[in-house]
Short mmCIF file of C-alpha atoms and ligand atoms in Angstrom, two decimals:
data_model
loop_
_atom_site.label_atom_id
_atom_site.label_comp_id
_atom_site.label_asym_id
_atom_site.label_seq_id
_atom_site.Cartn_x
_atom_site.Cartn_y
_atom_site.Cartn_z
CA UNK A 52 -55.12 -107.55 -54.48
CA UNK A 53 -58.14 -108.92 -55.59
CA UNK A 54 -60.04 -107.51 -59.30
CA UNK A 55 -63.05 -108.75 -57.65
CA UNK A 56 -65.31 -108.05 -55.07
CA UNK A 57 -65.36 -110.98 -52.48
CA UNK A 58 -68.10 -112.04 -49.74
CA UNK A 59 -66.78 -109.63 -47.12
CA UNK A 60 -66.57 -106.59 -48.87
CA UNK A 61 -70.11 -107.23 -50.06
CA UNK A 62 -71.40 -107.50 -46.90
CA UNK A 63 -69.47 -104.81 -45.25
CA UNK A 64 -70.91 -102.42 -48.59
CA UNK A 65 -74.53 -103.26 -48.13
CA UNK A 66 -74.21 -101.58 -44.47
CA UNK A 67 -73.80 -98.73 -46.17
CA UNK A 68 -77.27 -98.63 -47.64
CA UNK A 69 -79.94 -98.40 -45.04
CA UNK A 70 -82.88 -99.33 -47.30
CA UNK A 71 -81.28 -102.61 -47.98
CA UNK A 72 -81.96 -103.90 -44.33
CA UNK A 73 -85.36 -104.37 -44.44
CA UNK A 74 -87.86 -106.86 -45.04
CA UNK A 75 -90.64 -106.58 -47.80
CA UNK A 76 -93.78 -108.64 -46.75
CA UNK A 77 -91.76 -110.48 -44.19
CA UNK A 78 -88.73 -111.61 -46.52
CA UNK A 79 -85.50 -110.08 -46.52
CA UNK A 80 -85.38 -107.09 -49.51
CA UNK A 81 -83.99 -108.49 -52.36
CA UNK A 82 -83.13 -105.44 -54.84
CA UNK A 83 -82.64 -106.11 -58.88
CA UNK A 84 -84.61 -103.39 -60.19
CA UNK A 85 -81.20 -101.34 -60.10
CA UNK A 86 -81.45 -100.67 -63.90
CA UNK A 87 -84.69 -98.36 -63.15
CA UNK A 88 -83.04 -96.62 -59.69
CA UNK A 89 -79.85 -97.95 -58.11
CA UNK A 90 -80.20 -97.30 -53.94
CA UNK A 91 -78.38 -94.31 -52.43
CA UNK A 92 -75.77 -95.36 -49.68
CA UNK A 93 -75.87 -93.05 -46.19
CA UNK A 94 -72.97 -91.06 -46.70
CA UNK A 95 -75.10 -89.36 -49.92
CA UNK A 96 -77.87 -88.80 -47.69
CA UNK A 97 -75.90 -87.90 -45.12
CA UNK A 98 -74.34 -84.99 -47.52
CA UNK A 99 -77.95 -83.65 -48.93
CA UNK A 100 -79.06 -83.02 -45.13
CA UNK A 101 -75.93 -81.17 -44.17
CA UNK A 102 -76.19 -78.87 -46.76
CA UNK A 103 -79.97 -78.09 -45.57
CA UNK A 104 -78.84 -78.31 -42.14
CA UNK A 105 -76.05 -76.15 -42.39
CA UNK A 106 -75.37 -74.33 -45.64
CA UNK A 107 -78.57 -73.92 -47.58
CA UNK A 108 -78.28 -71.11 -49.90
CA UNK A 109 -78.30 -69.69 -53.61
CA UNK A 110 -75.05 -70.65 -55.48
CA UNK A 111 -73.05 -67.87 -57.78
CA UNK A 112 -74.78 -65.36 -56.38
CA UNK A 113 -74.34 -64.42 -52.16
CA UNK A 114 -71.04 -63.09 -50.91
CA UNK A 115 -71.99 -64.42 -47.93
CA UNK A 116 -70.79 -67.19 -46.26
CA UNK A 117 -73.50 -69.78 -46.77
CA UNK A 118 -73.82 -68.89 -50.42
CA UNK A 119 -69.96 -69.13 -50.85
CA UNK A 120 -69.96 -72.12 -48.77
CA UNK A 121 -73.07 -73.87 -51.62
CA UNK A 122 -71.26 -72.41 -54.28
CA UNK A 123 -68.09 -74.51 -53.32
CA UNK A 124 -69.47 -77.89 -52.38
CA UNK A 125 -71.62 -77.51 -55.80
CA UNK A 126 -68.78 -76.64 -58.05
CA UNK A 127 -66.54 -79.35 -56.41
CA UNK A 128 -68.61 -81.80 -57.96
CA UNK A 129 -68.20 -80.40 -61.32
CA UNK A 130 -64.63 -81.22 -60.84
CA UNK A 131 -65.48 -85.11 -59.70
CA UNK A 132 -67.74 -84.85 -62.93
CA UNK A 133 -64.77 -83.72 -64.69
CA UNK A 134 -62.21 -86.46 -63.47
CA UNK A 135 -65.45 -89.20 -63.26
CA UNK A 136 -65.70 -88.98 -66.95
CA UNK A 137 -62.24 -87.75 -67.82
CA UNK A 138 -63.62 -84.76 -69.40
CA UNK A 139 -60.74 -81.86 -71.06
CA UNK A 140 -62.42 -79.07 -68.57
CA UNK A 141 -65.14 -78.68 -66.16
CA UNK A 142 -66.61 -76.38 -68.56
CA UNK A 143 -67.84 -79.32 -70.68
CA UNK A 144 -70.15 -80.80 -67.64
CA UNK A 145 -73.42 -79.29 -67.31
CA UNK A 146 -75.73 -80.07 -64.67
CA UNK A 147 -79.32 -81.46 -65.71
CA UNK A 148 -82.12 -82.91 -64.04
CA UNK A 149 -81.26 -86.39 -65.42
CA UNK A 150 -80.80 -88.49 -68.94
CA UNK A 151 -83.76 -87.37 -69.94
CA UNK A 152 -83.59 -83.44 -69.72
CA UNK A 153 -80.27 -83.92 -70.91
CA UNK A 154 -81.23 -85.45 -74.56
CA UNK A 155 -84.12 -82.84 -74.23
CA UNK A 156 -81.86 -80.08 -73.86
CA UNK A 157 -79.47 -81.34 -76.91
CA UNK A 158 -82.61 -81.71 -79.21
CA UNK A 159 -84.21 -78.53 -78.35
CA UNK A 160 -80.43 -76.76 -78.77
CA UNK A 161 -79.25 -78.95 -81.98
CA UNK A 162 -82.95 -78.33 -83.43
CA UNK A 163 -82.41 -74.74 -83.21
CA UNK A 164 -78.54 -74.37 -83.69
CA UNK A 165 -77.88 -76.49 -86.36
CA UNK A 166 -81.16 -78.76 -88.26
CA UNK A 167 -82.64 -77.48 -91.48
CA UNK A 168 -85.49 -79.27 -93.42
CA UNK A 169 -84.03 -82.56 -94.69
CA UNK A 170 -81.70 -83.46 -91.89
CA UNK A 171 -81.21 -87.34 -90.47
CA UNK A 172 -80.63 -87.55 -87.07
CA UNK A 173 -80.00 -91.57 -86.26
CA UNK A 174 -80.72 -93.51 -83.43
CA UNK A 175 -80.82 -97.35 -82.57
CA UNK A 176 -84.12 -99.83 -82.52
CA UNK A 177 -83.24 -100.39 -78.62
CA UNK A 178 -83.77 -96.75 -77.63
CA UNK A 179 -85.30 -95.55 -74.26
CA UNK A 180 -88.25 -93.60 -75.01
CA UNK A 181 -85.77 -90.50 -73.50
CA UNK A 182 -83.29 -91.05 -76.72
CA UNK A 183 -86.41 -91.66 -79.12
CA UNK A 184 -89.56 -88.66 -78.17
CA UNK A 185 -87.38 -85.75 -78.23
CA UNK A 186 -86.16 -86.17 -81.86
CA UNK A 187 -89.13 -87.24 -82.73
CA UNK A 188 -90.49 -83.62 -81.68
CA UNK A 189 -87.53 -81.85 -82.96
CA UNK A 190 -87.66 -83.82 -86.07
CA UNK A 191 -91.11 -82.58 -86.51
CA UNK A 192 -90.56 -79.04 -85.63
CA UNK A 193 -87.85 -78.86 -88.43
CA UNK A 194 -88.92 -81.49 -90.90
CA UNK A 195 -86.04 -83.27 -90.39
CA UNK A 196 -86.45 -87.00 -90.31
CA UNK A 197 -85.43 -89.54 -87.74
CA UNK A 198 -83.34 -92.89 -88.93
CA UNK A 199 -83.43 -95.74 -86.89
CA UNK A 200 -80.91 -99.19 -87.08
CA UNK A 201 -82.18 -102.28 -87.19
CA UNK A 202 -81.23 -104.58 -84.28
CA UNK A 203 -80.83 -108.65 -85.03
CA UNK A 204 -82.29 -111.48 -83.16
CA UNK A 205 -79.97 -111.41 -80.40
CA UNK A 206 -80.47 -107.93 -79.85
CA UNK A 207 -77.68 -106.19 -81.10
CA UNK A 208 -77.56 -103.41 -83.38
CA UNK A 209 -76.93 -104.26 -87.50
CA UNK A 210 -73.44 -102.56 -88.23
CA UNK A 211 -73.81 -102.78 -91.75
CA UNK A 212 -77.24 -101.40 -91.63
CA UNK A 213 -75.70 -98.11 -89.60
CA UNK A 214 -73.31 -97.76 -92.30
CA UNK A 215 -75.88 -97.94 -94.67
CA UNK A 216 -78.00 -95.09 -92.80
CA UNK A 217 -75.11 -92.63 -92.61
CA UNK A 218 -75.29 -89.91 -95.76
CA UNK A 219 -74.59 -86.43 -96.21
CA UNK A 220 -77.78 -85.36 -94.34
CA UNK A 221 -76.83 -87.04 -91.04
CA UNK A 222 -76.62 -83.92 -88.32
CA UNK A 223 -76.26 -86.64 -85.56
CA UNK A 224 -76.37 -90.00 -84.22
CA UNK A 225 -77.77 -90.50 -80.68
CA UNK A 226 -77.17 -93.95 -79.36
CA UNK A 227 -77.50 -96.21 -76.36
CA UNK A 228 -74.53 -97.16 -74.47
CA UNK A 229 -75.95 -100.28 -72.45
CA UNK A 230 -79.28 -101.03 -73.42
CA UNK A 231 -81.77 -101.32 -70.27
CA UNK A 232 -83.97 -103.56 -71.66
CA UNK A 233 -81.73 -105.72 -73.39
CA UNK A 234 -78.62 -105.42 -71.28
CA UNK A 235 -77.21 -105.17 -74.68
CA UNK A 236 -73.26 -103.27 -74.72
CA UNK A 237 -73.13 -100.87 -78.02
CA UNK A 238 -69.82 -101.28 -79.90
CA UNK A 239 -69.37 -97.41 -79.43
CA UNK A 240 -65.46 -96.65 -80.47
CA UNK A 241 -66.46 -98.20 -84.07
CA UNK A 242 -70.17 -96.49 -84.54
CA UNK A 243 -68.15 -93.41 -83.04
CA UNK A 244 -64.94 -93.91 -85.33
CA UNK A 245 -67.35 -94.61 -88.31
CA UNK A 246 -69.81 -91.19 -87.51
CA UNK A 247 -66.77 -89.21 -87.18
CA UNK A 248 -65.04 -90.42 -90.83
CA UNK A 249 -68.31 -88.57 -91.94
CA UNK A 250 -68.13 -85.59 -90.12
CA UNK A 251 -70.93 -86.59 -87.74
CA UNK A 252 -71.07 -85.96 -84.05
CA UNK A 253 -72.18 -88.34 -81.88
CA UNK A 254 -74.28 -88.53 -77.90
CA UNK A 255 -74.24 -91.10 -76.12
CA UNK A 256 -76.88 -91.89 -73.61
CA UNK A 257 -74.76 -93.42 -70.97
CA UNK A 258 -77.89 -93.62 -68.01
CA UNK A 259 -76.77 -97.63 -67.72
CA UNK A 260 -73.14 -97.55 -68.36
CA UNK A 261 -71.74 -95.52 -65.76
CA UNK A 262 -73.46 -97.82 -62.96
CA UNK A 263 -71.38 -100.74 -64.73
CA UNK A 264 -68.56 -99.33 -66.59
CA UNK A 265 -65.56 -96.85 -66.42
CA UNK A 266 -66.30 -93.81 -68.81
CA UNK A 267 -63.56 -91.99 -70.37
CA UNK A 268 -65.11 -89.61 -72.75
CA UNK A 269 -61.53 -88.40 -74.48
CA UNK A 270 -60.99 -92.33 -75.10
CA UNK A 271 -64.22 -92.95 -76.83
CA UNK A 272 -64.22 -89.36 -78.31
CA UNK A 273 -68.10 -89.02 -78.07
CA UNK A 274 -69.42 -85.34 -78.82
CA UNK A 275 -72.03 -85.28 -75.84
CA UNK A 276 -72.57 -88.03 -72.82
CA UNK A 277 -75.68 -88.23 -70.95
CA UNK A 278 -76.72 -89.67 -67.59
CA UNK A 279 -78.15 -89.53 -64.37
CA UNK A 280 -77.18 -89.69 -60.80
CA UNK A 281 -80.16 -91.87 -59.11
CA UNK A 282 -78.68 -94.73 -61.52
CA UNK A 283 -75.25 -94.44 -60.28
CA UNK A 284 -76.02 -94.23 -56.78
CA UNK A 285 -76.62 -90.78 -56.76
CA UNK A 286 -79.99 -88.90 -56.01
CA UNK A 287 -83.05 -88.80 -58.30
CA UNK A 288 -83.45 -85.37 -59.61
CA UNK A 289 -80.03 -84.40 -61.09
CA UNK A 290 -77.78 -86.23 -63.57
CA UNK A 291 -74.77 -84.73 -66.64
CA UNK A 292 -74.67 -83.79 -70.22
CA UNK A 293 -71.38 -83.54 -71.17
CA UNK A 294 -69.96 -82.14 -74.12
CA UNK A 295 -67.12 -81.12 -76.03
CA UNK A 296 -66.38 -77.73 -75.71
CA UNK A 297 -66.47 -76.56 -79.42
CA UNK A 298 -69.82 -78.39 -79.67
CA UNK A 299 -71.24 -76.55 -76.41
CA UNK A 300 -69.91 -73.49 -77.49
CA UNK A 301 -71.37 -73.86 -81.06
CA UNK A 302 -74.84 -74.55 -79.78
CA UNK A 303 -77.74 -71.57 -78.44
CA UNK A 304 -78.73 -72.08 -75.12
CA UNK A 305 -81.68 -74.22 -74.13
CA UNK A 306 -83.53 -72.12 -71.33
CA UNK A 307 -83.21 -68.72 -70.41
CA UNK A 308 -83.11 -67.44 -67.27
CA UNK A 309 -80.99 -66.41 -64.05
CA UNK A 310 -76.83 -67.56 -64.01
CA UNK A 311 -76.77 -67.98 -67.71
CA UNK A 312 -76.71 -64.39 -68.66
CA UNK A 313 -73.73 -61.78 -68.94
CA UNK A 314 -75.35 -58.80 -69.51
CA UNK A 315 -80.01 -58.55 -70.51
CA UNK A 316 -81.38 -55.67 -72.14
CA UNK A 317 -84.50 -55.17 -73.66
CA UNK A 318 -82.87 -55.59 -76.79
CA UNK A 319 -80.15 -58.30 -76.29
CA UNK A 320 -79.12 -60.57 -74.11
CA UNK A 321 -75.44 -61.50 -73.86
CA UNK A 322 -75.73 -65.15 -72.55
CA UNK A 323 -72.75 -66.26 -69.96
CA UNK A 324 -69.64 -68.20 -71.10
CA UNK A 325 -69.84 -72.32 -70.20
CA UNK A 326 -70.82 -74.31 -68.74
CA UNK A 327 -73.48 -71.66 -67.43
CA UNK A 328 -74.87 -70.68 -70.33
CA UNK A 329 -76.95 -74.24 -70.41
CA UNK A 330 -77.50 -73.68 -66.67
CA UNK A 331 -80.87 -71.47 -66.34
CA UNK A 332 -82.47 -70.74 -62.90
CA UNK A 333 -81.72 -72.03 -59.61
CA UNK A 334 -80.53 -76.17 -59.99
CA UNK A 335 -80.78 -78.54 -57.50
CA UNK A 336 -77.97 -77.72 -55.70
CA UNK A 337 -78.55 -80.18 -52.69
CA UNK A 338 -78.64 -83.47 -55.36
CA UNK A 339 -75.91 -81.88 -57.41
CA UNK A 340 -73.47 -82.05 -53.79
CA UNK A 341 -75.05 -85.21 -53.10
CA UNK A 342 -74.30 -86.26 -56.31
CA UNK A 343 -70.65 -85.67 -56.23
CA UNK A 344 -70.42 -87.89 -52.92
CA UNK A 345 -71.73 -91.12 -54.96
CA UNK A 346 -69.63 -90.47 -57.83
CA UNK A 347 -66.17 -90.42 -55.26
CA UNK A 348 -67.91 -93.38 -53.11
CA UNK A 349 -67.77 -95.60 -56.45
CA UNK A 350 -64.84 -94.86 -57.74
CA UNK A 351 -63.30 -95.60 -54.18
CA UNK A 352 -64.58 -99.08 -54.78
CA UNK A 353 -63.37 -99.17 -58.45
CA UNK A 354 -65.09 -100.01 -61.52
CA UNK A 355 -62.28 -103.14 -62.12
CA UNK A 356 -63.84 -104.64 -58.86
CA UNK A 357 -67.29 -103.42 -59.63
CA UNK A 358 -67.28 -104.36 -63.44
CA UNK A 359 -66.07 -107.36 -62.19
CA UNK A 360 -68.29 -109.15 -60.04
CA UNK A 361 -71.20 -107.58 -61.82
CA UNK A 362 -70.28 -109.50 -64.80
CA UNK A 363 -69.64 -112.77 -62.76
CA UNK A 364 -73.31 -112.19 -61.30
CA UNK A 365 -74.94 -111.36 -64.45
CA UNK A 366 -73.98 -114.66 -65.90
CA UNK A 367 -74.56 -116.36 -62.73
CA UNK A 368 -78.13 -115.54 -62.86
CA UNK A 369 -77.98 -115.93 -66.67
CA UNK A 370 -77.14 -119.52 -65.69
CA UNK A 371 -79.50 -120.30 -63.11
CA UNK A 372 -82.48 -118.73 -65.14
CA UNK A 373 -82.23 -121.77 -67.90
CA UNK A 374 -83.04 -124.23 -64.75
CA UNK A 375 -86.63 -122.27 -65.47
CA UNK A 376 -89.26 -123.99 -67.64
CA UNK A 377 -90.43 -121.92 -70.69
CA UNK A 378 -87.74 -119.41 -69.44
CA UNK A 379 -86.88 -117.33 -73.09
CA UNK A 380 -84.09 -114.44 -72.46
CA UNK A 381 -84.90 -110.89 -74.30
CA UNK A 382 -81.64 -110.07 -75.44
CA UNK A 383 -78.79 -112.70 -75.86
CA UNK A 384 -75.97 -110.11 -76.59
CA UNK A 385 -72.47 -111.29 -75.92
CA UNK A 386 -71.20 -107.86 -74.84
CA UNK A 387 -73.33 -107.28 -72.24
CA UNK A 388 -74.17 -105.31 -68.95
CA UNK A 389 -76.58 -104.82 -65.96
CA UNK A 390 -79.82 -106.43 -67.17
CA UNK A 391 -81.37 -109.45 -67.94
CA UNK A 392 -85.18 -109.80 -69.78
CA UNK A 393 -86.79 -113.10 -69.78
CA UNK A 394 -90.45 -113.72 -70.62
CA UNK A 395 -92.02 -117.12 -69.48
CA UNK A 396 -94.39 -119.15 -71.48
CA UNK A 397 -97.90 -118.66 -70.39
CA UNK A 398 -97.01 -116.33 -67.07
CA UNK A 399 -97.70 -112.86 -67.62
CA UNK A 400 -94.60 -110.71 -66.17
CA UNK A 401 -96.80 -108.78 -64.38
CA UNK A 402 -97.94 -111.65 -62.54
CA UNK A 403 -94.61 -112.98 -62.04
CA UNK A 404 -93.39 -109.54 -61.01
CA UNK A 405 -96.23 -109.26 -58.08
CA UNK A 406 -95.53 -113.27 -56.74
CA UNK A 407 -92.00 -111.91 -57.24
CA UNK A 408 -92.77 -109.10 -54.18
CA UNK A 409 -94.44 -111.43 -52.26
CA UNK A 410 -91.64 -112.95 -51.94
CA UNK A 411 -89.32 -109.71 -51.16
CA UNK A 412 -87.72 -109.43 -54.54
CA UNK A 413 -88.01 -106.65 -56.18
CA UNK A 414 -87.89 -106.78 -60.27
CA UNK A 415 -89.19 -105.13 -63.28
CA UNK A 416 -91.97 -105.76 -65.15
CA UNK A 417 -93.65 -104.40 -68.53
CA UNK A 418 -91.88 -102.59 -71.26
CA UNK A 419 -88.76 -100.70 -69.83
CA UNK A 420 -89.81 -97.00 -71.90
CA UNK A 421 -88.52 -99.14 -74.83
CA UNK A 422 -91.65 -100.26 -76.59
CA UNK A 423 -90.02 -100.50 -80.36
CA UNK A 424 -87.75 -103.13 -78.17
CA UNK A 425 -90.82 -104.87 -77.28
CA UNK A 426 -92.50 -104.76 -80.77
CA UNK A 427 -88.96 -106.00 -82.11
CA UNK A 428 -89.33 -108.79 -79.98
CA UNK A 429 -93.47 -109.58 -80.32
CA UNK A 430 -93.87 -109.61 -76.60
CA UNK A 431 -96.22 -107.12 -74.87
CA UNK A 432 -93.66 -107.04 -71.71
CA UNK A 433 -90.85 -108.84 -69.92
CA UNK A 434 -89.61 -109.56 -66.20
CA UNK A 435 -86.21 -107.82 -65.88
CA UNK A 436 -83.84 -108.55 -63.38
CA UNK A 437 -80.73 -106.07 -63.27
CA UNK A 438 -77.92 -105.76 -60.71
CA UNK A 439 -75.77 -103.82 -58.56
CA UNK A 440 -72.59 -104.92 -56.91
CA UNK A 441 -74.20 -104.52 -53.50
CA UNK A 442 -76.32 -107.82 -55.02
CA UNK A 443 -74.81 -111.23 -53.95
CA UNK A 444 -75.42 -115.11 -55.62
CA UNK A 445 -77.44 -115.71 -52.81
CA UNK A 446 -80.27 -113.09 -53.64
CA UNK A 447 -79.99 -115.15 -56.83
CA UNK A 448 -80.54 -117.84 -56.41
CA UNK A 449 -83.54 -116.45 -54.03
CA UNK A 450 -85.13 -115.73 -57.54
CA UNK A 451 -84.75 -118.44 -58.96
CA UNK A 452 -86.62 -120.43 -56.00
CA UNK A 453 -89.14 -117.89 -56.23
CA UNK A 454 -89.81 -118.62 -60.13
CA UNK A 455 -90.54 -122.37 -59.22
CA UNK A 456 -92.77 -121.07 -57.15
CA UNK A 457 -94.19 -119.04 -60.31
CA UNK A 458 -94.09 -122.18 -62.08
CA UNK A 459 -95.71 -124.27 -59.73
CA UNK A 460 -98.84 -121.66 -59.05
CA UNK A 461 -99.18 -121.29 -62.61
CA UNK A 462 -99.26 -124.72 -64.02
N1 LIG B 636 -81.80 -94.03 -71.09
C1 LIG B 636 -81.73 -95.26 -70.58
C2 LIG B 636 -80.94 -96.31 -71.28
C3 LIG B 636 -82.40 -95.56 -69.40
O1 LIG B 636 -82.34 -96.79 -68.89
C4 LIG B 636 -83.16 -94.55 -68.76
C5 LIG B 636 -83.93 -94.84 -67.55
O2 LIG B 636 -84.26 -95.97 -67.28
C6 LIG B 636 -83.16 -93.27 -69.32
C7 LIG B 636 -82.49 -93.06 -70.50
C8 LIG B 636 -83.93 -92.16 -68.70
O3 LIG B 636 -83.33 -91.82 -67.47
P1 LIG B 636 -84.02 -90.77 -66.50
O4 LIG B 636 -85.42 -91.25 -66.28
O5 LIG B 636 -83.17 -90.84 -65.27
O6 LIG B 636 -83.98 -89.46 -67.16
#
């Protein structure tokens, strides 16, 4: 059997995404902007209209047959959640709206639950905005202040200086598993390892590993796990916080409303056991099935494969790019994943990014949410390529004949 992915299977998987068929401005659609929203294969789409075709209805709640049939398909995926991430119990996977409303919901709950004035919370220098704003608000809120380690030149985080950061008052250290900006791969079992010799629990915002990588949370022993589904071929709209059980159960709830209740009075409310109680109102039941279908239709493929040729294109392209004049990487991690930033000397990336779609190929430009990365770097933007394993060599080197085109329009 192969560990990679070869030609064939390549082409027979891009069949299953529809959107990849088509032509942008005449070209063929080439797609590396998968590090902002991965494409959504039929069989998802497929799943999301069935359920509004057929069984469209309130979960937890009917005893009739539609509702029972929703409540099914939309705890089903709790289990592939559960078994996706290797999770102890399905009560430790909470549904969210994404990455973002799953850090959101952690600071709002931690902020409450457990941070008095004083407090550290820790994060990394190559934070999305998503793992940066809300403890920034929650650190305001409770006058607790918000740490930050130092990345080096290369773009990796300064071990030393983490170990430095870690005291007493550390409540928590949120940190980036892949870095989108800088493709950079966290060493997580030692800042884990390290966090927990102090007592200190620790997310991880996991929005561009689980595209990439296989995530066993037991094996790294994180506390919480965030990410979203439209990154992992999933629909936009819905995504996972997962948690350990003693830290969910620790923790108030984040919004109140409908399904996380036991019992409401006037005077008290008894809120409902997990993972409910961090499930208020009616969720996006139709993404939350559909979401389950992309999480089984990758792991059919297997992350070996997928990990795999991913890797082989990343440094493909990594490769290739040097052919570039003035071509300087963002980011020259040697664990890395995903995506790759370059800037080029005198080209701004916006302008490269919009000869780029002239030509069908469809990147990133400006400053990924990160802008401390950015500032780190003294760049106002970059041009960010980042990969799927429906990509191929061939869209590569596309790219590459598009940026001597760059080259030659610029100089
Ligand atoms: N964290 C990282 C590393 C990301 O790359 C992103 C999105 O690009 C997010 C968080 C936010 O994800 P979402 O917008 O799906 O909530």
């Amino acid at each position: 059997m192969n560990s990679t992915l070869q030609q064939i299977d390549i082409e027979k998987f891009r069949k299953d995404f529809p959107i990849l068929q088509q032509k942008v401005h005449g070209k063929p659609l080439v797609y590396l902007d998968n590090a902002a929203t991965s494409q959504t294969p039929k069989i998802v789409i497929d799943a999301i209209q069935e359920y509004y075709l057929k069984y469209n209805s309130n979960v937890h709640r009917g005893v009739h047959r539609l509702s029972q049939l929703a409540s099914e398909a939309y705890e089903e995926t709790r289990e592939i959640v559960q078994d996706f991430l290797n999770a102890n119990s399905v009560q430790e996977v909470i549904f969210t709206k994404g990455t973002t409303d799953g850090i959101n919901l952690l600071a709002s709950s931690i902020g409450r639950g457990l941070i008095r004035e004083g407090d550290e919370i820790i994060i990394s220098a190559m934070e999305h905005h998503s793992n940066i704003v809300p403890w920034q608000i929650m650190c305001e809120d409770r006058g607790a202040k918000l740490r930050v380690i130092p990345i080096n030149d290369d773009g990796e985080i300064i071990f030393e200086a983490f170990e430095g950061l870690l005291n007493e008052r550390t409540k928590l250290v949120s940190i980036v598993h892949t870095s989108n900006s800088l493709g950079t791969v966290n060493p997580l079992r030692e800042i884990i390892d390290l966090a927990h010799k102090k007592g200190v629990p620790v997310l991880v915002d996991g929005a561009q590993a689980v595209p990439h990588t296989k995530i066993d949370v037991q094996d790294l022993d994180c506390d919480f796990f965030v990410f979203s589904g439209h990154k992992v071929y999933g629909p936009t709209g819905v995504g996972v916080l997962y948690g350990k059980k003693a830290w969910l159960e620790k923790l108030p709830p984040y919004q109140g409303g409908g399904d996380m209740i036991l019992n409401v009075t006037f005077e008290k409310t008894k809120f409902n056991e997990l993972p409910y109680k961090f499930e208020a109102g009616t969720p996006n039941i139709a993404d939350v099935i559909g979401l389950g279908v992309a999480l089984n239709y990758v792991q059919k493929i297997g992350y070996d494969k997928i990990s795999a040729w991913e890797n082989e294109l990343m440094w493909y392209a990594r490769n290739r790019l040097q052919e570039i004049d003035g071509l300087r990487f963002i980011g020259n991690a040697k664990h890395r994943a995903g995506a790759i930033s370059f800037v080029i000397e005198n080209v701004h990336p916006h302008d490269i990014g919009t000869i780029l779609d002239r030509e069908g190929i469809a990147v990133r430009t400006g400053h990924h949410c990160t802008q401390p990365v950015m500032q780190r770097f003294k760049v106002p933007a970059t041009t960010r390529a980042s990969f799927a394993f429906y990509n191929t060599k061939e869209e590569i080197d596309q790219l590459i004949n598009a940026l001597h085109k760059v080259i030659e329009f610029f100089a």
